[in-house]
Coordinates of C-alpha atoms in Angstrom, one line a residue:
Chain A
X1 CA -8.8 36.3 -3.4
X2 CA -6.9 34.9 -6.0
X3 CA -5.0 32.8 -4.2
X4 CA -8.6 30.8 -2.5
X5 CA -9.1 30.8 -6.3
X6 CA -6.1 29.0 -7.5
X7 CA -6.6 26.7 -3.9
X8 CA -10.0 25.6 -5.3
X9 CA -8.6 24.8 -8.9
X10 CA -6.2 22.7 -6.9
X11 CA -9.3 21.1 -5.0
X12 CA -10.7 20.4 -8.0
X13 CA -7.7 19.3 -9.4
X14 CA -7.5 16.7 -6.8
X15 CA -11.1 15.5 -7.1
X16 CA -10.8 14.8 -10.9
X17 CA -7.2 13.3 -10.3
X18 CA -8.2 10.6 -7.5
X19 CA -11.4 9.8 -10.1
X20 CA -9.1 9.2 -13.2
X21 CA -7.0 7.3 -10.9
X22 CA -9.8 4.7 -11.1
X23 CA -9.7 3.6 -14.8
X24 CA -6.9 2.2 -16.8
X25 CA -7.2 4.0 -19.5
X26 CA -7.1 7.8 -17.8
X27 CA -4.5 6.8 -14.7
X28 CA -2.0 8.8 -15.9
X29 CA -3.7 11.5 -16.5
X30 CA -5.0 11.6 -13.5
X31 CA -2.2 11.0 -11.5
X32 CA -0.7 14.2 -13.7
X33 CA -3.6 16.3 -12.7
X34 CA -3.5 15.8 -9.3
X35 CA 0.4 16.8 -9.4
X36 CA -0.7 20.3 -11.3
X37 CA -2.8 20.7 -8.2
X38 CA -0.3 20.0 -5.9
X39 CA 2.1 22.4 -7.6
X40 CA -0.2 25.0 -7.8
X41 CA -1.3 25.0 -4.3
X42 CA 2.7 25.2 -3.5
X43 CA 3.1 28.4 -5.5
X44 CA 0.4 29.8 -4.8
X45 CA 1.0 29.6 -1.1
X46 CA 4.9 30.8 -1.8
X47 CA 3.8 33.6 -3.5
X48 CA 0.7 34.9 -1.4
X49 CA 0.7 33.9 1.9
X50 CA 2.8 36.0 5.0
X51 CA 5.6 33.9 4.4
X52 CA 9.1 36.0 5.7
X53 CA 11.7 33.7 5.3
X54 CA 12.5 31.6 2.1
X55 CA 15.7 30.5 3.3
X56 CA 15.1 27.1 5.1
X57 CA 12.0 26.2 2.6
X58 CA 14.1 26.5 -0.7
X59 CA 17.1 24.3 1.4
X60 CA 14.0 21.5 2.4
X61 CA 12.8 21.5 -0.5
X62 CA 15.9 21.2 -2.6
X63 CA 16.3 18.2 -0.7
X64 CA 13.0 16.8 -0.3
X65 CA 12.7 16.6 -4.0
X66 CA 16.1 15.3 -4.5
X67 CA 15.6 12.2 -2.4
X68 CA 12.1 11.9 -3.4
X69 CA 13.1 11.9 -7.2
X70 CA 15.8 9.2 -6.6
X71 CA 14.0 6.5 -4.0
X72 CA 11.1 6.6 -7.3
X73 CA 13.4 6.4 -9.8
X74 CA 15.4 3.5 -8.2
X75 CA 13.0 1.5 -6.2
X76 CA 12.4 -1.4 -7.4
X77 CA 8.9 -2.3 -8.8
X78 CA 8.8 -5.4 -5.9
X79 CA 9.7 -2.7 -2.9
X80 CA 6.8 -0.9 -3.9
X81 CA 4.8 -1.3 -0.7
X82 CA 7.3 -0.4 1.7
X83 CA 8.0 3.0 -0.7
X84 CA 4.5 3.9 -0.1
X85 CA 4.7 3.0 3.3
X86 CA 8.1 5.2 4.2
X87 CA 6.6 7.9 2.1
X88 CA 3.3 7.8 3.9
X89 CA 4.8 7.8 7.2
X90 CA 7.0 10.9 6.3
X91 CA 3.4 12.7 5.2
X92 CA 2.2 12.0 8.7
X93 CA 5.4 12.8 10.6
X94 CA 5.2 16.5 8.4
X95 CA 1.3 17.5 10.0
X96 CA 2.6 16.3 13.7
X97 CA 5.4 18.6 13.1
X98 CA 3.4 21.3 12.0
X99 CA 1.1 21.2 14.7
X100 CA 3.8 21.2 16.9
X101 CA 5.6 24.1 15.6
X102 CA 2.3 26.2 15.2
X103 CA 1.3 25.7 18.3
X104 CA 4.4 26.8 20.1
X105 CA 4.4 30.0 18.0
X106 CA 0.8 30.7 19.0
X107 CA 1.6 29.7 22.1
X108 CA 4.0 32.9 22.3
X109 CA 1.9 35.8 21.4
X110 CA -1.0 36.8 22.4
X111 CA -4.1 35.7 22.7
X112 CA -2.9 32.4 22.8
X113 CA -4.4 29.2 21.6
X114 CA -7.9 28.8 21.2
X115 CA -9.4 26.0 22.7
X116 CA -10.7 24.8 19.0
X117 CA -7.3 25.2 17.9
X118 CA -5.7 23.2 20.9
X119 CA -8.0 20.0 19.6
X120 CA -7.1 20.3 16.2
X121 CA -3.3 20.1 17.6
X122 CA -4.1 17.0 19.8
X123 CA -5.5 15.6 16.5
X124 CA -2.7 16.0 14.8
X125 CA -0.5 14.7 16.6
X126 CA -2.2 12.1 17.3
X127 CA -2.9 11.1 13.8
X128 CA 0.7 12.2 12.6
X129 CA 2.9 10.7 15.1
X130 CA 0.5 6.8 15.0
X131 CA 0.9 7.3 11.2
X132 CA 4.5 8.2 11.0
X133 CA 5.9 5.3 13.8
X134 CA 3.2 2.8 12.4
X135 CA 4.1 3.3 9.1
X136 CA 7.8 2.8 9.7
X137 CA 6.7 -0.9 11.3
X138 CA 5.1 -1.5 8.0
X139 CA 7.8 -1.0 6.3
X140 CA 9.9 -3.1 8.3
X141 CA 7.8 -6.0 8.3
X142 CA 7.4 -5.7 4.7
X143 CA 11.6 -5.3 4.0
X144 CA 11.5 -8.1 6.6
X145 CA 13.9 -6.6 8.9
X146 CA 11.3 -7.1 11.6
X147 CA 9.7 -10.0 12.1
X148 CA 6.7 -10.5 9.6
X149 CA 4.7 -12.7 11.7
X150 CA 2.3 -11.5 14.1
X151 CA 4.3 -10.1 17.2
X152 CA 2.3 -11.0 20.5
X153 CA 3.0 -8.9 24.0
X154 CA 1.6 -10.0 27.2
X155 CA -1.8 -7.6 28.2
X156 CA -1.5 -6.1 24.8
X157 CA -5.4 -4.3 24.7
X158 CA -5.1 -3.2 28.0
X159 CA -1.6 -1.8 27.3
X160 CA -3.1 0.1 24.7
X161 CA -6.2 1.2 26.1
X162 CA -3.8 2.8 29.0
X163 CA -1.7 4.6 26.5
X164 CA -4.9 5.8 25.0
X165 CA -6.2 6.9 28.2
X166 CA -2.9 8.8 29.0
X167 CA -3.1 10.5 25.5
X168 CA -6.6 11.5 26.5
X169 CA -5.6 12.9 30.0
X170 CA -2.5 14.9 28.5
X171 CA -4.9 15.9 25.7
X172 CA -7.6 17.5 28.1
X173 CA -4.6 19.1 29.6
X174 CA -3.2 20.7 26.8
X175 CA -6.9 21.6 25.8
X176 CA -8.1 23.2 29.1
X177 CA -5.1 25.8 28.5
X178 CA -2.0 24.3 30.9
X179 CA 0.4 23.3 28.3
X180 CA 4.2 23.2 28.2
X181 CA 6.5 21.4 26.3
X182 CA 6.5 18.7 28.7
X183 CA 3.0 18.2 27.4
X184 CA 3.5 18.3 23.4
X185 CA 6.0 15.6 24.1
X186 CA 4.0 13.7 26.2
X187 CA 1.5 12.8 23.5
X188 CA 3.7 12.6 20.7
X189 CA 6.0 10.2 22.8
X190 CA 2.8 8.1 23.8
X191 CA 1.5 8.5 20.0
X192 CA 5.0 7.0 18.1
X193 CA 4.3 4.2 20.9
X194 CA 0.7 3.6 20.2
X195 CA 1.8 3.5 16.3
X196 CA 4.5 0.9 17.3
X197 CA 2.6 -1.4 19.7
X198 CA -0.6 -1.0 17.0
X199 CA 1.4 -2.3 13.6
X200 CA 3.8 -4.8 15.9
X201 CA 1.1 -8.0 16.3
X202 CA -0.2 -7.6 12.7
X203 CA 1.1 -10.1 10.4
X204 CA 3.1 -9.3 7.0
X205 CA 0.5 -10.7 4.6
X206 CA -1.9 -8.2 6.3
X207 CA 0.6 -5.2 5.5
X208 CA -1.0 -3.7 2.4
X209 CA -4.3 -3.4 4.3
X210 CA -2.6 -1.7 7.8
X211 CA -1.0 0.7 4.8
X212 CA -4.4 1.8 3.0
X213 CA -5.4 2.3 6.4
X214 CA -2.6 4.4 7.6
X215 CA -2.6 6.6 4.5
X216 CA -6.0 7.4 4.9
X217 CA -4.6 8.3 8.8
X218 CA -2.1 10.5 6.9
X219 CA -5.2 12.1 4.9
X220 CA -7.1 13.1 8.5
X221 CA -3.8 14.2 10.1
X222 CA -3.4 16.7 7.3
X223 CA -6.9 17.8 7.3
X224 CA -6.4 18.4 11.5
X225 CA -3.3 20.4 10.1
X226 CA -5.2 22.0 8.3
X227 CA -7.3 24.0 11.0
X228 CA -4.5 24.2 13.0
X229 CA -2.7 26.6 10.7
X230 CA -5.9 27.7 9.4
X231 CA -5.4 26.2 5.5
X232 CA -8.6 25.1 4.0
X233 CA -6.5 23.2 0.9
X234 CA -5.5 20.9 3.7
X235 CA -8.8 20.2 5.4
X236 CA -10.1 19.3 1.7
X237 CA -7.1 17.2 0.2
X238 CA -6.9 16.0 3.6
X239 CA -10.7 15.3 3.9
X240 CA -10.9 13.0 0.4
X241 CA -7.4 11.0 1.1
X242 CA -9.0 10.2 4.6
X243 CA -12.0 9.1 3.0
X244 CA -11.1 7.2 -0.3
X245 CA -8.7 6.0 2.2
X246 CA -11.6 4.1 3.9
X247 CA -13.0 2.9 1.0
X248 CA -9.6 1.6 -0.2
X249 CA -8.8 -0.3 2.9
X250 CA -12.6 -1.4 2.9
X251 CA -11.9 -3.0 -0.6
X252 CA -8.7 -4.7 0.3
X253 CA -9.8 -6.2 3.3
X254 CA -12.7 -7.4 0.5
X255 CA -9.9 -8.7 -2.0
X256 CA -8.3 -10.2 1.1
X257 CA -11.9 -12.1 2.5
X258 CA -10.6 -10.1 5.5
X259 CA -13.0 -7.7 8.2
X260 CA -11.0 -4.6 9.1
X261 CA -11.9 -5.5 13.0
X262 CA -10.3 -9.2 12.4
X263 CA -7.2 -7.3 11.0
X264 CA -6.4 -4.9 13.7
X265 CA -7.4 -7.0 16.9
X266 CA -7.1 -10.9 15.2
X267 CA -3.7 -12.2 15.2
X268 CA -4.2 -14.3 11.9
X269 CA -1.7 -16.2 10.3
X270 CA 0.1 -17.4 13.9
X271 CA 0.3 -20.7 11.9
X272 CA -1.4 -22.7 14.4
X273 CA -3.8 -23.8 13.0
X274 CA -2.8 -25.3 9.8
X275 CA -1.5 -28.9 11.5
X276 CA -4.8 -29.9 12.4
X277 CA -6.0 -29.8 8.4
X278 CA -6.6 -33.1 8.0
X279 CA -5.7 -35.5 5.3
X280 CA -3.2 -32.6 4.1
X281 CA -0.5 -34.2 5.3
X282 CA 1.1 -37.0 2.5
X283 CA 3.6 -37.5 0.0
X284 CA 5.1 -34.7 -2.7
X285 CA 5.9 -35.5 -6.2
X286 CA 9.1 -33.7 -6.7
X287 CA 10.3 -32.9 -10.5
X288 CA 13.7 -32.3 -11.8
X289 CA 13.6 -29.3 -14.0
X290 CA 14.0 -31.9 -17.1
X291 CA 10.9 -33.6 -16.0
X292 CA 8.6 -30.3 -15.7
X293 CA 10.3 -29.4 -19.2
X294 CA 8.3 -32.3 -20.6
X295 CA 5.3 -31.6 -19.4
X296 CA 5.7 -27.8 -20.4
X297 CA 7.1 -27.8 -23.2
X298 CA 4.6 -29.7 -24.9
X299 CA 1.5 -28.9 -23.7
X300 CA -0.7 -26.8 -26.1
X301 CA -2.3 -24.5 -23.1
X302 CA -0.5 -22.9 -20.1
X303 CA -1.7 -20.7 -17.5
X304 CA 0.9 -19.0 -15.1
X305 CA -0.3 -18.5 -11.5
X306 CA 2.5 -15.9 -10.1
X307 CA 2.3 -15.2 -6.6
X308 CA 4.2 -13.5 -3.7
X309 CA 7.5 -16.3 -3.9
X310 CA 7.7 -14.5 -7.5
X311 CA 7.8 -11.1 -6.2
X312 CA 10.0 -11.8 -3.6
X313 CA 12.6 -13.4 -6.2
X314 CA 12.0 -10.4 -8.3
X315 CA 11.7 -13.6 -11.4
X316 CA 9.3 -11.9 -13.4
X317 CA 11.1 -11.1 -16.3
X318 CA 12.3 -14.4 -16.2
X319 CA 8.6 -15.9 -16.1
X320 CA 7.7 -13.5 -19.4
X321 CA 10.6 -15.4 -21.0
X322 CA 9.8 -19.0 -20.6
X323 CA 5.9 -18.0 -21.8
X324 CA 7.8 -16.3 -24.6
X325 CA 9.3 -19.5 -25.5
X326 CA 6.3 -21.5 -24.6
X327 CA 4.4 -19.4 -27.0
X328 CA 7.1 -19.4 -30.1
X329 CA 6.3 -23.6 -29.1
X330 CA 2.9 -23.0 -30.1
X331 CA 1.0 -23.1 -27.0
X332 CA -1.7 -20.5 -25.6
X333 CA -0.4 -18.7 -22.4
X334 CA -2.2 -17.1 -20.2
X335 CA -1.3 -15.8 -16.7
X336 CA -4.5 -15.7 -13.6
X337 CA -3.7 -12.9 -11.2
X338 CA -5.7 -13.3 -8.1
X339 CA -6.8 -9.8 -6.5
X340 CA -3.9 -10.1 -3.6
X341 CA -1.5 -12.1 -5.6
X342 CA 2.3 -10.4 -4.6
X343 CA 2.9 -8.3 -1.4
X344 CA -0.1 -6.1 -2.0
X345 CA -3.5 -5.9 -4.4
X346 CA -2.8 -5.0 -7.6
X347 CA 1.3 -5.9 -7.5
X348 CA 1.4 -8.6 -9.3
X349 CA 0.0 -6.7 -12.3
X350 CA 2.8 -3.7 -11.9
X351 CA 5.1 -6.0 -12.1
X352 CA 4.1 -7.9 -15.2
X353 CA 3.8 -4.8 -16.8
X354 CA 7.0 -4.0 -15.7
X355 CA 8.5 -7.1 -17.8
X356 CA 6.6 -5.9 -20.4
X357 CA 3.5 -8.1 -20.2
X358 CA 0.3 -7.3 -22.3
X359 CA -2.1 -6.4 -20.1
X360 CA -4.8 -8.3 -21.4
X361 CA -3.0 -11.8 -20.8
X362 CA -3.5 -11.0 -17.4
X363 CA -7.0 -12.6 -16.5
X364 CA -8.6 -12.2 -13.3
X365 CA -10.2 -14.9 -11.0
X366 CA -13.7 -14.8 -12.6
X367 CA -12.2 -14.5 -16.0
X368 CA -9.7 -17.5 -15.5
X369 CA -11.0 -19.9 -13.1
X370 CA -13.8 -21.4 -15.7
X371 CA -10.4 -22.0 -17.9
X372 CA -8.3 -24.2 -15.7
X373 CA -10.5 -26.8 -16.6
X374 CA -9.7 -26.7 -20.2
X375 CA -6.2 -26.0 -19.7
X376 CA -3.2 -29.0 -20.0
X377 CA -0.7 -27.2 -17.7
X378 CA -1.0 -24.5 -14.7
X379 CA 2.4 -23.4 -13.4
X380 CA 2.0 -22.0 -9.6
X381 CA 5.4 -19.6 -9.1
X382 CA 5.4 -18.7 -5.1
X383 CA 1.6 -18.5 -4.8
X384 CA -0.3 -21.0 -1.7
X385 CA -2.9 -19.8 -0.4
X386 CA -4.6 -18.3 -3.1
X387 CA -4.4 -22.0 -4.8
X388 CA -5.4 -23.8 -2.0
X389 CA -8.3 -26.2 -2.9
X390 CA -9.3 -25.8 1.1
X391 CA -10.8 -22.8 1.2
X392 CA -12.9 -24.1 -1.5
X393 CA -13.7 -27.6 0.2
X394 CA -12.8 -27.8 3.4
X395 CA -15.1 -25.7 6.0
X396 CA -12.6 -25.9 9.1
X397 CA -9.7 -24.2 7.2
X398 CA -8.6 -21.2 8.3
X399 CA -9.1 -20.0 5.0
X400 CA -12.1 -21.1 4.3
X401 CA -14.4 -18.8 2.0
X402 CA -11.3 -17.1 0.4
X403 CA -12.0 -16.9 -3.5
X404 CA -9.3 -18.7 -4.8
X405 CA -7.6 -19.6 -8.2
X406 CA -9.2 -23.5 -9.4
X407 CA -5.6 -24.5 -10.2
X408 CA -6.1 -28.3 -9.4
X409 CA -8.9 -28.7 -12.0
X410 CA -6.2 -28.5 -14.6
X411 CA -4.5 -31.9 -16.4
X412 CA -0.9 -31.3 -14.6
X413 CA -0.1 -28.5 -11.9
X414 CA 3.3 -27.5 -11.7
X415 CA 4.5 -25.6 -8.6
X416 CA 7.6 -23.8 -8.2
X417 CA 8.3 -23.2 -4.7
X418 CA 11.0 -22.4 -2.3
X419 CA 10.1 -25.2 0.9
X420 CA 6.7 -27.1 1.6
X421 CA 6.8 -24.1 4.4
X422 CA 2.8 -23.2 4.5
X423 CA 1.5 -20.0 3.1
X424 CA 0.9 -16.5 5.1
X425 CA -2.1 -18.0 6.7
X426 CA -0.9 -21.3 8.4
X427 CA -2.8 -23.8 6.6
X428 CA -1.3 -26.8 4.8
X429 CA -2.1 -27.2 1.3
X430 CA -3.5 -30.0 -0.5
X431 CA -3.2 -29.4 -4.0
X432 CA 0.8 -29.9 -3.4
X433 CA -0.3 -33.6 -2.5
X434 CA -2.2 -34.5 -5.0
X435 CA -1.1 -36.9 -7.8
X436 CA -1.7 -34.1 -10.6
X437 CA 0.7 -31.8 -9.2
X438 CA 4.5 -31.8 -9.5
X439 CA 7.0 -29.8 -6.9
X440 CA 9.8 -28.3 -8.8
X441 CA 12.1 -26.9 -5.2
X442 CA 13.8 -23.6 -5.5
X443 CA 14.0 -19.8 -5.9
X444 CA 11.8 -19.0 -8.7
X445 CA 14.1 -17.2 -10.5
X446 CA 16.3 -20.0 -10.6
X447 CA 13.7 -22.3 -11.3
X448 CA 12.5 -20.5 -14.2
X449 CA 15.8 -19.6 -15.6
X450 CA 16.2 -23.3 -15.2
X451 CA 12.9 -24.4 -16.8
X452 CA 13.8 -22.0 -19.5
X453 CA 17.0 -23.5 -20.6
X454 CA 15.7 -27.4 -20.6
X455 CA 12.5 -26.2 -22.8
X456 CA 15.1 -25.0 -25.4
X457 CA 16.9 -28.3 -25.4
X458 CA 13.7 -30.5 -25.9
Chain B
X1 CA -10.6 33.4 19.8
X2 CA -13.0 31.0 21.1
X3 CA -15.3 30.1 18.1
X4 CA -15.1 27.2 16.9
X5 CA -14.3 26.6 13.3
X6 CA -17.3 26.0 11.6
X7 CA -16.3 26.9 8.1
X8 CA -13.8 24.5 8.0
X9 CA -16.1 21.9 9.5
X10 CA -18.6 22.5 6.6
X11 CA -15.8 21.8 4.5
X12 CA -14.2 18.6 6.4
X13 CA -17.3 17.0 6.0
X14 CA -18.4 17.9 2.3
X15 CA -14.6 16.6 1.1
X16 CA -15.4 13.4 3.3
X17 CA -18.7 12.7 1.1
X18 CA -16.7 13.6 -2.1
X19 CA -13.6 11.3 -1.2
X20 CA -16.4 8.1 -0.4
X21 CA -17.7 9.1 -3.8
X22 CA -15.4 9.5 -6.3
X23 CA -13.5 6.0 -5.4
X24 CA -16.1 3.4 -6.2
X25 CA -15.2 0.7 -8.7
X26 CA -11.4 0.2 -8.6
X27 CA -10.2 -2.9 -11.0
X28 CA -8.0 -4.6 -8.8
X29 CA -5.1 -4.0 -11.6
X30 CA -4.9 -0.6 -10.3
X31 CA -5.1 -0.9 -6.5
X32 CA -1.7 -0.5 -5.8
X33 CA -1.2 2.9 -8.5
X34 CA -4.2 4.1 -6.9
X35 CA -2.7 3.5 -3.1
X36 CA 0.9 5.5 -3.9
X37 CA -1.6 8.0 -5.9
X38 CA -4.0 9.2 -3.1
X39 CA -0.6 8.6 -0.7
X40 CA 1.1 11.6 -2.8
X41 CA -2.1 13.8 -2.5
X42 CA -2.2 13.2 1.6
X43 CA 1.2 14.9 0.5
X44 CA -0.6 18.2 1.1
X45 CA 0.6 18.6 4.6
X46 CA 3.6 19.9 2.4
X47 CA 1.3 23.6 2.1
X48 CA 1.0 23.6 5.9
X49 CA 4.9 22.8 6.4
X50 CA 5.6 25.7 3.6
X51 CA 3.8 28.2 5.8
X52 CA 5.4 26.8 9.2
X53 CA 8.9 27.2 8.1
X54 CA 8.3 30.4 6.4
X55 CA 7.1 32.1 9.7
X56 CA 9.5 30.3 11.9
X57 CA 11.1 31.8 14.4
X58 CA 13.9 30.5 16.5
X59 CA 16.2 27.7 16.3
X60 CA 13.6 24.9 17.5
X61 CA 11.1 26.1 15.1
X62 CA 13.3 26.5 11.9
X63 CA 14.7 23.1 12.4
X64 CA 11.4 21.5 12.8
X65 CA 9.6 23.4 10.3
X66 CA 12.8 22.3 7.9
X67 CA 12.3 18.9 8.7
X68 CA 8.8 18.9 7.7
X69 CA 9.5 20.5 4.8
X70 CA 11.7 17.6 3.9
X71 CA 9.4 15.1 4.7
X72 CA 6.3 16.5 3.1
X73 CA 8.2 17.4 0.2
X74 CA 9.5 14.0 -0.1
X75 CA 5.9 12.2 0.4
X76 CA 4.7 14.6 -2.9
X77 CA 7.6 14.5 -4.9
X78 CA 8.5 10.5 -4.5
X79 CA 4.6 9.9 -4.6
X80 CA 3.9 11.3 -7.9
X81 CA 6.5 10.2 -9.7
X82 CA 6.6 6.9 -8.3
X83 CA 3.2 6.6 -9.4
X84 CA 3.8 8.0 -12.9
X85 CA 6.6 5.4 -12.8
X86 CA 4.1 2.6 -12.3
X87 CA 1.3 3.8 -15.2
X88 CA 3.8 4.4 -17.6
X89 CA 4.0 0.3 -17.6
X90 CA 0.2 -0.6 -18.2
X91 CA 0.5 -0.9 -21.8
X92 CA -1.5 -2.9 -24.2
X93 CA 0.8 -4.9 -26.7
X94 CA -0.1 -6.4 -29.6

């Protein structure tokens, strides 16, 4: 009794955690709640339930939290999506192993395994093992140790619709009562693939989205846990990750101009299309970093555009001190984030803050893009797409219909870059041929230190 | 044990309507908080590893329920503070 008691504070806990989560202001808080619950619901389940051993949990735990504690504290604020992504797969890989484990115990004694219970276990699996080996491919594509454009395997939807099939013929085996341990393998082996083969053709840009998705997969395959070992803490919590999961993904893929369908099953960003863009192709005005000082440092209105190339060249502290200096110069600086600016919505603002940027410089696209108008100098660090006038004006572009930031309708565009490679999605941009805009070549964080150092000298 | 679990249907579905609910209007500025947030709660599996390894019996079973100990542990315990990590930098300055 007391323990359902203290599981339904935790529930509740949980509930009023993910809504706090929603609002600046109460975040923390929330995020704090939602950790009481969690602990709770741990002690409460040490304390109360037929637990015989503590041996092996105190020696997991112990070392669970050890390695948890240090990848949070020393990850760095630009390797946040692959964190979430390990520690999401890890979630999923924990329910596929606890259906696995309960079932073999039921499996034992007497009087078996329900066939109610058997489903749950497919589930699962299922879920837990897709989860754990897709997650694992996020991560990779997002470290870039695998390759982060689409990967493309002759027959791949029939390949996959015969795994599925398999899973669904070892399933109904498992279900109608003639299981081994041939047959737990079987579908966990054929999940891990499905999980690979699933993640493998999705391109890197698209990441953050396939990781929404697969932690609300990590949400479900908890809940399925949860009626396999009977726990109804885990159908709940399970229940509201799976769905704000959804609703998550569903906003991303909004963010992102993105259908969830076109993710999973397009290909996009093959970088195919992009050559045929006419009129994109022409001349570049590159700058020496003496040149873009000029321009900079006198101009009496700034706005920054940071983008993924910052991220990736971890420059941001480097970008708060040239506005710093910009600022003691006298001129108003703001910087436009653009809802998917960096490696996944809403990093570009982590990191900012993380360099100790107010949040309210940071404008968003409706709050900014009226400005660049009014404004002598916008600075693009690493962004493309999400600057590119042609999914504005030009109707054939790949991108077309993507809100982007109005950076060309400023007096001088300055883009930091690394090459004239084309963005995530293929297309060639114009704005870097325009007369307006200057192409400072580079790291950013070179760039900037750069840009930095000639300002002071003017 | 034949019946099916109706209970715990009742209260799949009554958490699914609750989780559509509760995230609506997300700012942008927090999607990525939110993400790792809701990624540590999914963490729960960690109550369901708990019981495993505490009724395991065996070799095979104790390693495995060990090993999802670890991992669930790791998912709540890397998720929150990682999370906490993140807030702590939204700050207004003046």
């Amino acid at each position: 009794m007391a323990a359902n008691l203290s599981y339904l504070v935790a529930s509740g806990l949980f509930i009023i955690g993910l809504k706090q989560l929603s609002s600046p202001v109460t975040a923390r808080r929330g995020n704090t709640l939602a950790a009481v619950g969690m602990f709770l619901a741990v002690v409460v389940t040490l304390l109360d339930q037929e637990i015989v051993s503590f041996g092996t949990i105190l020696v997991g735990v112990v070392i669970g939290s050890a390695v948890g504690a240090a990848a949070a504290h020393w990850v760095k604020m630009t390797a946040m999506p692959q964190m979430v992504a390990v520690f999401n797969g890890f979630g999923g890989g924990a329910s596929a192993l606890i259906a696995w484990v309960e079932f073999t115990r039921l499996a034992e004694g007497s009087p078996g395994v329900s066939a109610a219970i058997a489903v749950a276990v497919v589930l699962s699996l299922l879920i837990g093992a897709v989860t754990l080996s897709g997650s694992f491919v996020a991560f990779g594509k997002l470290q870039e140790w695998l390759p982060t454009a689409p990967v493309r395997y002759p027959l791949q939807h029939p390949l996959n619709l015969l795994i599925f099939l398999g899973l669904l013929a070892f399933a109904v085996y498992l279900i109608g009562g003639a299981a081994g341990m041939g047959n737990l393998m079987a579908i966990t082996g054929l999940s891990l693939l499905l999980g690979v083969l699933l993640v493998l053709p999705i391109g890197g840009a698209d990441m953050p989205i396939v990781v929404s998705l697969l932690n609300s997969y990590s949400g479900l395959a908890g809940a399925a846990a949860g009626f396999v070992v009977g726990s109804n803490i885990l159908i709940i919590a399970g229940a509201l990750v799976g769905a704000s999961g959804i609703i998550l993904t569903h906003i991303m893929c909004r963010a992102m101009n993105r259908s969830l369908a076109n993710v999973v099953f397009g290909g996009f960003g093959t970088g195919t299309k992009g050559e045929d863009v006419p009129g994109a192709t022409g001349t570049v005005r590159e700058a020496s970093a003496e040149e873009a000082a000029i321009v900079l440092g006198y101009a009496r209105s700034v706005i920054f555009v940071p983008g993924y190339g910052l991220a990736v060249s971890q420059a941001q502290h480097q970008l708060r001190e040239l506005a710093d200096l910009l600022e003691r110069r006298g001129a108003k600086v703001r910087y436009a984030i653009h809802p998917v600016a960096g490696r996944m919505p809403g990093h570009m603002n982590v990191l900012l803050a993380e360099a100790n940027v107010s949040y309210d410089k940071l404008c968003d696209l409706e709050e900014i893009n009226p400005e660049f108008s009014r404004t002598e100098v916008a600075v693009v660090v690493g962004s493309n797409d999400v600057v590119n006038p042609s999914a504005r004006d030009v109707p054939d572009s790949p991108i077309y219909g993507m809100p982007i930031l109005n950076v060309d309708q400023a007096d001088h565009v300055l883009v930091l870059k690394r090459s004239l490679k084309p963005g995530f999605s293929g297309a060639d941009n114009p704005l870097f041929h325009k007369d307006k805009t200057m192409l400072l070549f580079g790291d950013a964080q070179d760039s900037l230190t750069k840009l930095g150092q000639e300002v002071k000298a003017l | 044990m034949t019946e099916i679990p109706v209970f715990g249907l009742y209260i799949f579905v009554l958490a699914m309507f609750a989780g559509f609910e509760v995230i609506t209007k997300v700012p942008p500025t927090l999607h990525t908080p939110l993400m790792s947030g809701s990624n540590a709660i999914s963490g729960i599996s960690i109550i369901g590893a708990l019981l495993i390894a505490g009724q395991a019996d065996g070799t095979l079973q104790t390693a495995l329920g060990l090993l999802a100990v670890i991992l669930a542990t790791i998912n709540v315990v890397g998720g929150f503070l990682v999370t906490d990590r993140m807030l702590r930098m939204f700050k207004r300055k003046s």
